[in-house]
Amino acid sequence: VEMNISSEIKTDNFKLNLKNNAKFIGSVNSRKAEVEMLNTSRANFTGKTKVAFIKIADTANLIAPYWMIENLNIDSKNANYAEVNVQDSLKGNIKNTAKFVYYNDPIRAFKIDKTANVQNKELE
């Protein structure tokens, strides 16, 4: 399944579960977002969210450098890749061989396994 949204989803609570080969491409403007991704699912977000909860596992890919998140809580494990833009606070766990890239300079309170790869970059 592939879902491509050309306009913006504007809602108070946004919830998305992707698994297997599912894809989501779109813009989200919400107060709260919950995203769960498993297996080889892929997502590309833009927009703004006040509080986001992301659970990503297996070989899922989340590419969202232009999704402006104020406060993020992430649970990332196995061989996935996540790329997000966080303004205020970043919490959670990055486990196993997960790769995580975040932009901006949020307050960080997350645990990183020795085998995980975490990078803080400047958005160009």
Backbone as a ProteinNet text record, in pm:
[ID]
protein_1_A
[PRIMARY]
VEMNISSEIKTDNFKLNLKNNAKFIGSVNSRKAEVEMLNTSRANFTGKTKVAFIKIADTANLIAPYWMIENLNIDSKNANYAEVNVQDSLKGNIKNTAKFVYYNDPIRAFKIDKTANVQNKELE
[TERTIARY]
84.1	0	88	54.8	126.3	24	47.8	-42.5	36.5	-5.1	63.8	-37.2	-13.4	-104.7	-45.5	-118.1	-65	-94.5	-199.1	-227.1	-188.5	-219.1	-177.4	-289.3	-252.6	-347.1	-342.3	-454.8	-461	-554.8	-499	-579.5	-516.4	-595.6	-544.3	-452.7	-500.2	-423.2	-407.4	-283.9	-253.4	-192	-247.7	-195.5	-175.6	-56.2	-24.8	53.6	7	78.4	113.1	242.4	288.4	363.7	339.1	417.4	431.3	518.2	551.7	606.8	553.3	606.9	524.2	448.9	362.8	446	392.4	461.1	363	413.1	333.5	417.7	362.3	429.3	326.4	357.5	261.5	300.4	216.1	237.6	136.2	185.1	100.7	114	0.4	-1.2	-89.3	-25.5	-101.9	-42.6	-126.6	-79.4	-2.5	-52.4	8.9	12.9	124.7	136.4	194.6	136.3	188.6	214.4	339.9	377.4	446.9	396.9	460.1	493.8	621.1	667.6	741.5	707.1	769.2	810.6	894.8	940.6	1002.7	967.3	1031.9	944.5	865.8	780.3	864.8	809.2	880.2	783.1	836	753.3	837.5	773.6	837.4	738.2	771.6	682.4	735.4	642.7	671.4	561.7	572.2	468.5	518.1	422.7	454.5	377.8	444.6	380.6	437.7	349	393.3	460.8	392.9	446.4	434.9	547.1	546.1	602.2	536.3	582.2	610.1	735.1	771.8	827.9	770.3	821.2	857.3	986	1033	1123.7	1101	1177.5	1204.6	1289	1326.2	1396.4	1364.8	1435.8	1349.5	1262.9	1177.4	1261.6	1214.7	1283.4	1188.2	1230.5	1155.2	1244.5	1205.9	1281.9	1193.8	1232	1146.7	1226.3	1324.4	1401.5	1320.1	1207.8	1124.9	993.7	987.6	875.6	921.5	871.8	915.9	846.3	920.4	866.8	920.8	830.9	877.9	936.7	860.2	904.1	886.9	996.3	994.6	1031.9	954.3	987.4	999.5	1119.9	1143.9	1191.2	1140.9	1187.6	1229.9	1360	1415	1501.4	1475.8	1557.2	1573.4	1672.2	1709.6	1769.3	1762.2	1839	1759.5	1688.9	1609.1	1688.1	1627.8	1688.2	1581.1	1612.1	1518.3	1591.7	1527.7	1584.7	1474.4	1494	1389	1445.5	1356.7	1392.2	1323.3	1401.4	1345.4	1388.9	1290.6	1321.6	1355.7	1267.4	1282.8	1343.5	1277.1	1328.5	1322.7	1421.8	1437.2	1459.7	1366.9	1376	1362.4	1405	1381.5	1500.9	1496.5	1598.9	1632.8	1763.3	1811.9	1889.8	1835.5	1891.6	1944.5	2023.4	2079.3	2156.4	2127.1	2201.8	2121.1	2033.3	1951.7	2039.2	1999.6	2067	1968.1	2013.7	1926	1997.9	1936.4	1990.7	1886.6	1931.4	1838.6	1899.9	1812.1	1852.6	1811.3	1876.7	1858.9	1934.8	1909.6	1983.2	1885.7	1807.4	1710.6	1779	1706.1	1752.9	1743.5	1854.8	1860.9	1860.7	1773.4	1768.3	1731.2	1821	1791.2	1910.2	1880.5	1983.8	2021.7	2151.7	2202.6	2284.9	2250.7	2333.6	2467.4	2569.5	2702.3	2702.3	2613.3	2608.1	2520.9	2448	2362.5	2445.9	2394.4	2463	2372.2	2415.1	2336.2	2418.3	2357.4	2426.7	2337.6	2399.4	2331.4	2387	2298.8	2344.1	2273.6	2332.1	2271.2	2191.5	2071.9	1989.5	2038.3	2068.3	2123.9	2016
-118.1	0	123.5	219.1	346	458.1	550	663.5	791.6	873.6	998.4	1112.2	1202.3	1313.7	1441.2	1505.8	1627.6	1751.9	1746.9	1860	1821.7	1907.8	1885.6	1820	1721.1	1662.1	1747.9	1812.8	1900.6	1835.5	1789.8	1721.6	1739	1720	1732.5	1614.9	1493.2	1370.9	1292.1	1271.9	1196.3	1063.5	953.9	821.5	743.2	683.5	609	483.8	368.9	241.9	190.4	171.6	118.7	-10.8	-112.1	-235.1	-298.7	-395.9	-463.6	-362.6	-353.3	-261.5	-134.2	-96.8	21.6	149.2	249.3	378.4	491	596.5	717	837.8	927.3	1052.3	1162.8	1261	1368.5	1467.5	1569.5	1676.8	1663.8	1675.8	1661.4	1786.5	1843.1	1956	1912.8	1878.1	1824	1865.5	1854.6	1879.7	1757.5	1637.9	1513	1414.8	1342.2	1241.1	1113.3	1000.3	869.4	792.4	755.1	683.3	554.1	441.9	312.4	251.9	213.4	159.3	28.2	-73.1	-204.4	-256	-356.2	-426	-328.6	-335	-250.5	-131.1	-81.7	34	160.1	258.2	383.7	500.2	611.4	731.1	855	955.1	1083.8	1191.2	1261	1360.8	1502	1596.8	1739.2	1793.1	1919	1978.5	2015.6	2026.4	2065.7	1979.1	1941.2	1865	1909.8	1926	1969.1	1853.9	1738.8	1622.5	1501	1431.8	1312.9	1192.7	1078.5	950.2	862.4	823.5	741.1	609.1	499.4	365.5	305.8	278.6	231.7	110.9	5.9	-117.5	-184	-285	-365.2	-277.1	-288.3	-209.4	-94.4	-41.5	71.8	197.9	288.1	415	531.8	627.5	750.6	867.3	936.8	1052.1	1174.8	1258.8	1373	1494.7	1541.1	1657.4	1787	1790.9	1911.4	1893.7	1791.6	1773.5	1836.4	1954.8	2030.5	1977.5	1903.4	1843.4	1921.9	1963.6	2035	1937.2	1834.4	1736.1	1596.2	1520	1385.5	1280.7	1171.8	1053.2	940.3	882.2	781.6	650.1	540.6	406.3	343	327.2	282.8	159.7	52	-68.3	-144.5	-229.7	-311.8	-224.8	-264.8	-198.9	-91.1	-6.3	98.2	227.3	322.5	454.6	559.8	655.7	764.3	897.1	994.8	1128.6	1229.5	1308.6	1400	1536.8	1633.8	1769.7	1798.4	1815.5	1831.9	1965.8	2045.2	2177.2	2178.3	2127.3	2146.4	2028.8	1911.8	1798.9	1668	1583.7	1454.8	1348.7	1251.8	1143.8	1011	902.5	770.3	679.6	576.5	473.2	445.4	434.8	395.8	266.5	153.7	22.6	-52.4	-154.5	-246	-169.5	-194.2	-131.1	-18.8	44.3	154.3	274.5	346.4	471.2	585.2	690.5	802.1	933.8	1019.7	1152.4	1254.1	1352.4	1457.4	1594.2	1688.9	1825.6	1918.5	2032.3	2132.6	2090.8	2161.4	2137.3	2123	2013.7	1996.1	1950.7	1958.1	1899.3	1748.5	1678.9	1535.8	1452.8	1353.7	1260.3	1123.3	1067.4	936.6	843.3	712.1	609.4	556.8	537	488.7	363	252.8	132	159.5	84.4	101.7	67.8	-21.1	-62.3	30.4	122.2	216.4	333.9	401.2	515.6	638.4	738.6	860.7	981.3	1069.1	1189.2	1311.4	1423.1	1552.4	1635.7	1680.6	1754.3	1888.8	1975.9	2104.2	2084.9	2138.5	2129.4	2232.5	2187.8	2277.2	2349.6
0	0	0	-84.9	-87.3	-77	18	36.4	17.9	-77.6	-108.3	-96	0.5	26.9	-33	-123.5	-184.9	-100.8	-18.3	70.3	213.5	309.1	447.6	528.3	610.5	704.7	830.4	862	979	1079.8	1193.1	1293.6	1430.7	1534	1670.3	1704.7	1675.9	1702.6	1573.5	1531.5	1410.1	1451.2	1400.4	1434.1	1304.9	1289.3	1167.4	1202.4	1154	1169.6	1030.6	1006.5	877.9	902	818.1	828.5	691.2	685.5	560.7	460.6	341.5	240.6	225.7	327.3	320	312.3	238.8	224.3	253.3	317.2	340.5	304.8	224	189.2	207.7	294.4	313.1	420	434.2	530.8	643.7	767.6	885.8	971.7	1011.7	1104.2	1220.8	1334.9	1446.9	1580.6	1683.1	1818.7	1868	1832.9	1878	1760.7	1748.5	1643.1	1701.6	1664	1701.4	1572.6	1552	1430.2	1469.4	1418.6	1442	1306.8	1291.1	1163.7	1186.6	1107.7	1119.2	981.4	983.6	863.5	764.1	638.5	537.2	499.1	593.4	564.4	548.8	476.9	451.6	471	524.5	540.8	516.2	456.6	432.5	476.6	586.3	644.2	625.3	614.5	630.3	721.8	761.8	844.7	982.8	1078	1215.5	1313.5	1422.8	1529.6	1662.8	1761.2	1893.7	1967.9	1978.5	2049.8	1958.6	1935.2	1849.6	1924.4	1907.7	1959.9	1838.9	1821.8	1707	1756.4	1706.4	1735.2	1599.9	1581	1450.5	1471.2	1392.7	1411	1276.6	1283	1167	1063.2	937.8	836.4	783.9	868.1	829.9	811.7	726.4	700.1	720.5	802.7	823.6	783.7	678	630	652.6	749.4	782.5	829.7	751.8	796.5	798.1	725.9	722.4	799.2	884.3	976.9	1107.4	1139.5	1256.8	1381.9	1462.7	1584.8	1704	1793.6	1913.1	2014.9	2052.2	2151.8	2095	2091.9	2033.3	2136.5	2136.9	2214.2	2112.2	2099.3	1995.6	2055.8	1999	2033.2	1901.5	1884	1756.4	1779.1	1703.2	1720.5	1589	1588.8	1473.5	1363.1	1240.8	1133.9	1061.6	1134.8	1070.1	1053.9	982.6	963.1	989.9	1076.6	1105.7	1098.4	1036.1	1020	1052.1	1160.5	1206	1244.5	1257.7	1296.6	1430.1	1537.8	1672.3	1730.1	1775.6	1827.3	1976.8	2063.8	2208	2283.8	2280.3	2359.8	2282.3	2310.5	2243.9	2350.3	2359.1	2457.8	2385.9	2453.2	2398.7	2400.3	2314.1	2305.2	2159.9	2132.7	2000.4	2022.8	1974	2007.7	1885.4	1914	1814.7	1707.5	1581.7	1472.3	1406.8	1483.1	1430.8	1396.5	1291.4	1253.9	1275.4	1344.7	1379.1	1354.2	1273.7	1244.8	1290.7	1370	1410.8	1384.8	1352.2	1321.1	1434.6	1446	1550.6	1675.4	1785.8	1909.7	2027.1	2028.9	2137.6	2266.7	2376.9	2502.4	2483.4	2505.7	2476.8	2604.8	2609.5	2721.3	2665.5	2583.8	2526.1	2539.7	2540	2554.5	2417	2398.6	2270.4	2294.3	2226.5	2231.7	2163.6	2203.3	2142.6	1993.8	1952.1	1811.6	1726.2	1788.8	1715.5	1665.2	1563.5	1503.7	1515.3	1593.6	1612.4	1569.8	1489.4	1442.2	1457.8	1495.9	1500.9	1385.7	1296.1	1178.5	1167.8	1087.6	1053.2	924.3	921.3	801.3	700.2	580.1	477.4	400.8
[MASK]
++++++++++++++++++++++++++++++++++++++++++++++++++++++++++++++++++++++++++++++++++++++++++++++++++++++++++++++++++++++++++++

